[in-house]
PDB file of C-alpha atoms in Angstrom:
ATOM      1  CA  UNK E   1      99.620  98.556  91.847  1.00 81.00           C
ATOM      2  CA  UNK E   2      99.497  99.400  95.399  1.00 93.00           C
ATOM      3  CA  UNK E   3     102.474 100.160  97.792  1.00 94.00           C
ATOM      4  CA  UNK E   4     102.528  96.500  99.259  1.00 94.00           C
ATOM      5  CA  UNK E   5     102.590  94.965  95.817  1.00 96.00           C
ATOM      6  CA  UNK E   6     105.303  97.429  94.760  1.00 95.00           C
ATOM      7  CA  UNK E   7     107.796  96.323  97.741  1.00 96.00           C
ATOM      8  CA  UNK E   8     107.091  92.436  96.826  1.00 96.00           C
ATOM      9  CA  UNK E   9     107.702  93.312  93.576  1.00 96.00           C
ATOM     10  CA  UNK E  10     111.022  95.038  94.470  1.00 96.00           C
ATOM     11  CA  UNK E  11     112.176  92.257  97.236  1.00 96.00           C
ATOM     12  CA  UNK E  12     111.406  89.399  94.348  1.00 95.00           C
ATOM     13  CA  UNK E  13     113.545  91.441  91.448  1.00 94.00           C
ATOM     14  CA  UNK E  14     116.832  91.626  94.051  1.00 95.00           C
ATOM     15  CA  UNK E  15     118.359  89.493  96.376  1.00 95.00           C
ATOM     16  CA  UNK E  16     119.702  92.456  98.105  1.00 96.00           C
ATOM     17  CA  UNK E  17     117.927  95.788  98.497  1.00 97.00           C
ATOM     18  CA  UNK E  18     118.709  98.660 100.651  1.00 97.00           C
ATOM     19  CA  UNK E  19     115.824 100.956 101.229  1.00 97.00           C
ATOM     20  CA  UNK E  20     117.900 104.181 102.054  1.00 97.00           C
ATOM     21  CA  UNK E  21     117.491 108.006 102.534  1.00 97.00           C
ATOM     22  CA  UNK E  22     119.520 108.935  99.566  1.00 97.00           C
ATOM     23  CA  UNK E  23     121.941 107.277  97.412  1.00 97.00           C
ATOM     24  CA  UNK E  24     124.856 105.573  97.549  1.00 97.00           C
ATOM     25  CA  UNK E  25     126.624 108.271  96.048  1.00 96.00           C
ATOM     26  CA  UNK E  26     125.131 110.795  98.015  1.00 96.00           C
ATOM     27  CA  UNK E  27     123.772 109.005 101.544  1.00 96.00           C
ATOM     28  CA  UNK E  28     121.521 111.514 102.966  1.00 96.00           C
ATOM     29  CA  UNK E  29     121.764 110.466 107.161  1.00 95.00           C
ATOM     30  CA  UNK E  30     124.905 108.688 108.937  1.00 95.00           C
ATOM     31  CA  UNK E  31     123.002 105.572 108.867  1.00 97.00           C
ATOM     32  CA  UNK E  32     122.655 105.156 105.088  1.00 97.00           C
ATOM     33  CA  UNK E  33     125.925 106.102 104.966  1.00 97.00           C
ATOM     34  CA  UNK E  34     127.367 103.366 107.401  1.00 97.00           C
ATOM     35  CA  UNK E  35     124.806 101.131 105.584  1.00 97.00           C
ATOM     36  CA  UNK E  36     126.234 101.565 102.104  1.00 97.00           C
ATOM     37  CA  UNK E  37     129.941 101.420 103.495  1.00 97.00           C
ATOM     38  CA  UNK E  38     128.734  97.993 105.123  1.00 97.00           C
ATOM     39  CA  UNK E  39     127.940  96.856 101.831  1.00 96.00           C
ATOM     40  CA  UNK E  40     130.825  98.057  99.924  1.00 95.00           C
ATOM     41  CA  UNK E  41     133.334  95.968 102.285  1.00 95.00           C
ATOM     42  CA  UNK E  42     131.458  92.823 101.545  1.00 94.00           C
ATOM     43  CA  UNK E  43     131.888  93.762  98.028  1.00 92.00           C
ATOM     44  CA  UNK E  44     128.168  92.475  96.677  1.00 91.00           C
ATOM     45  CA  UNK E  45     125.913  94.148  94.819  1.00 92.00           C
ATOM     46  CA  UNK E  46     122.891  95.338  95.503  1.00 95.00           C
ATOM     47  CA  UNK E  47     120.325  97.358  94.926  1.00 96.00           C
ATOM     48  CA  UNK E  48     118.519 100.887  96.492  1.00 97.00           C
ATOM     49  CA  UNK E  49     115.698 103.147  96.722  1.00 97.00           C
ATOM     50  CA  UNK E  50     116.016 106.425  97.891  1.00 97.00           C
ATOM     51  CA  UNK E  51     113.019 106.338 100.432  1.00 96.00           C
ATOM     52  CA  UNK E  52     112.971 109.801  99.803  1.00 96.00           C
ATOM     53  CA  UNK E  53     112.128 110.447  96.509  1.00 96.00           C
ATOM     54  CA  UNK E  54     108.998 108.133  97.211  1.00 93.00           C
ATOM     55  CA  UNK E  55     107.294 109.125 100.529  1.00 93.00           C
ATOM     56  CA  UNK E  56     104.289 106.973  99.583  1.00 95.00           C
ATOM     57  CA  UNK E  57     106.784 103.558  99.517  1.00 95.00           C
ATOM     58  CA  UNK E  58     108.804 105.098 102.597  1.00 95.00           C
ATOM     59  CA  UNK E  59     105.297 104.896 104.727  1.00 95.00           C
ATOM     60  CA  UNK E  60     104.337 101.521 103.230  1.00 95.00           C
ATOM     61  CA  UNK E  61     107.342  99.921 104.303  1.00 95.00           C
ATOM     62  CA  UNK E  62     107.183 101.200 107.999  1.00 93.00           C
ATOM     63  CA  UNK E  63     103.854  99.142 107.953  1.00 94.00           C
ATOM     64  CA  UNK E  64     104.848  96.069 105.326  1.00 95.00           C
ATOM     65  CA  UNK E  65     108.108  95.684 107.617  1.00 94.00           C
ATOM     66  CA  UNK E  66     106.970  96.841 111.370  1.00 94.00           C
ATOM     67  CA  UNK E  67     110.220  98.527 111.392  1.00 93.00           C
ATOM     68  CA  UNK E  68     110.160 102.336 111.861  1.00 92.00           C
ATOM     69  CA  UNK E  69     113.464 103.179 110.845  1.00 94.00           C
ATOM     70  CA  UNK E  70     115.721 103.445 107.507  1.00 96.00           C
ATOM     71  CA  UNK E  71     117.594 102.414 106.323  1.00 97.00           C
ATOM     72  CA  UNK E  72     116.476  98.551 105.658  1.00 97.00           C
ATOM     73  CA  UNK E  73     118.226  96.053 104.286  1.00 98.00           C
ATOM     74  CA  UNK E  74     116.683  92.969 103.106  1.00 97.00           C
ATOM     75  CA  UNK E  75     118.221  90.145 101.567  1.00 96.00           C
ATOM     76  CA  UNK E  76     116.440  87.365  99.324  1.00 94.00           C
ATOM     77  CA  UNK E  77     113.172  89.010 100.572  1.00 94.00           C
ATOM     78  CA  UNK E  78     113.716  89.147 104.478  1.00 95.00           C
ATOM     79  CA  UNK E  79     114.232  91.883 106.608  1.00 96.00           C
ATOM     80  CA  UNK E  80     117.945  91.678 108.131  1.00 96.00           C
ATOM     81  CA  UNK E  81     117.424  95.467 109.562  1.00 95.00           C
ATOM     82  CA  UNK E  82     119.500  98.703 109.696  1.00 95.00           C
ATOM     83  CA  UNK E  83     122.687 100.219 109.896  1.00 95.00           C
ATOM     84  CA  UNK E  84     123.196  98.911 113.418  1.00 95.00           C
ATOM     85  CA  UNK E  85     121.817  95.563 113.155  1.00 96.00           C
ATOM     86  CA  UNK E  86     124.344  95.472 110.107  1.00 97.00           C
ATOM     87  CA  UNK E  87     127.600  96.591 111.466  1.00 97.00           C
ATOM     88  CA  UNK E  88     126.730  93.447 114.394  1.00 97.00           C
ATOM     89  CA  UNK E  89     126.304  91.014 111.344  1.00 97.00           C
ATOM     90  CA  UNK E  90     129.611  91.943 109.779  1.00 97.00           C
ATOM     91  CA  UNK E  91     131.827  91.975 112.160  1.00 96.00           C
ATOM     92  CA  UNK E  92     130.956  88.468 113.649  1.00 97.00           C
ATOM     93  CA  UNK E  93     130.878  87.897 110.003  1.00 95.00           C
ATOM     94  CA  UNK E  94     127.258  86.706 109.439  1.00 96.00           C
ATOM     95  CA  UNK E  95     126.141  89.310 107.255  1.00 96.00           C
ATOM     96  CA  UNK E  96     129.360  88.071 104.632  1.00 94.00           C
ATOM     97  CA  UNK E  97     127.697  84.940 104.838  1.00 94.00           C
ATOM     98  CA  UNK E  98     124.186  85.496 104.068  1.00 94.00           C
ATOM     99  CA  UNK E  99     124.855  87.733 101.726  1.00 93.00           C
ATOM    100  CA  UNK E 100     127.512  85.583  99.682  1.00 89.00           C
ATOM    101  CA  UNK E 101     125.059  82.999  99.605  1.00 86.00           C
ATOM    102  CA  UNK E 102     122.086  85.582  97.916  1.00 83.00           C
ATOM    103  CA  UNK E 103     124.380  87.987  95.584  1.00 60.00           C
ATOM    104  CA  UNK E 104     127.329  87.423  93.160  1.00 56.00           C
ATOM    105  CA  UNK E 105     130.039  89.177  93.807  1.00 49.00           C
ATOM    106  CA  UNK E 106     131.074  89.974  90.222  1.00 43.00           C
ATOM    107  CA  UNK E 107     129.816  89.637  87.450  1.00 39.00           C
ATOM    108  CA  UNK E 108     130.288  86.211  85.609  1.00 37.00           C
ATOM    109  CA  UNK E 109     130.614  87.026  81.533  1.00 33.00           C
ATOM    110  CA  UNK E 110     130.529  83.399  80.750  1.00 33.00           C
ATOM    111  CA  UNK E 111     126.452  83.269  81.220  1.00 33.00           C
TER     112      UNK E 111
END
C-alpha cells in the first residue's frame, strides 16, 4: 500500500487524528505538546502517529496535505491544521464544536 493510501486509510479509521512528533506521553517539540494539551481540555479522544517513527508517512503527508508543518490535526478526514491554528479554534470555541460533533467523549458501555 503506498503512503497516500496509508493516510486515507488512517483519516477513514478515526474521526480525530493528530499526526505529531512524538507521543502524547512524551511530545517531542512545543507544538505537539500544545497540540496534545489542546486536546486534553476538550476532553475527546483521539488518535496519533508519531511522524517520527515513520519518515516515509511524515514526507507523504507534507505532499497529501500541502501543509509543511507538524503537527496536523484532522478531524473526520479534513485538515483543521496545527498547534496554532488550534489554540485560535478553542478559544473562540470552534474547535469544541467540531470536534464534539466527530468524537465521543467517553466511552458509552451500553453499545
Amino acid at each position: 500500500m503506498d503512503v497516500t493510501e496509508r493516510i486515507k486509510k488512517q483519516l477513514a479509521e478515526n474521526q480525530v487524528i493528530l499526526y505529531m512528533k512524538g507521543s502524547p506521553d512524551f511530545p517531542q517539540c512545543g507544538f505537539s505538546g500544545r497540540a496534545v494539551q489542546i486536546l486534553e481540555r476538550c476532553g475527546v479522544e483521539y488518535a496519533y502517529v508519531n511522524i517520527f517513527e515513520d519518515p516515509e508517512l511524515r514526507e507523504g503527508l507534507k505532499v497529501f496535505s500541502q501543509w509543511p508543518t507538524f503537527p496536523q490535526l484532522y478531524i473526520n478526514g479534513e485538515l483543521v491544521g496545527g498547534s496554532d491554528i488550534m489554540l485560535e479554534l478553542f478559544e473562540s470555541g470552534e474547535l469544541q464544536k467540531r470536534l464534539s460533533e466527530a468524537a465521543p467523549t467517553s466511552v458509552d458501555s451500553s453499545e
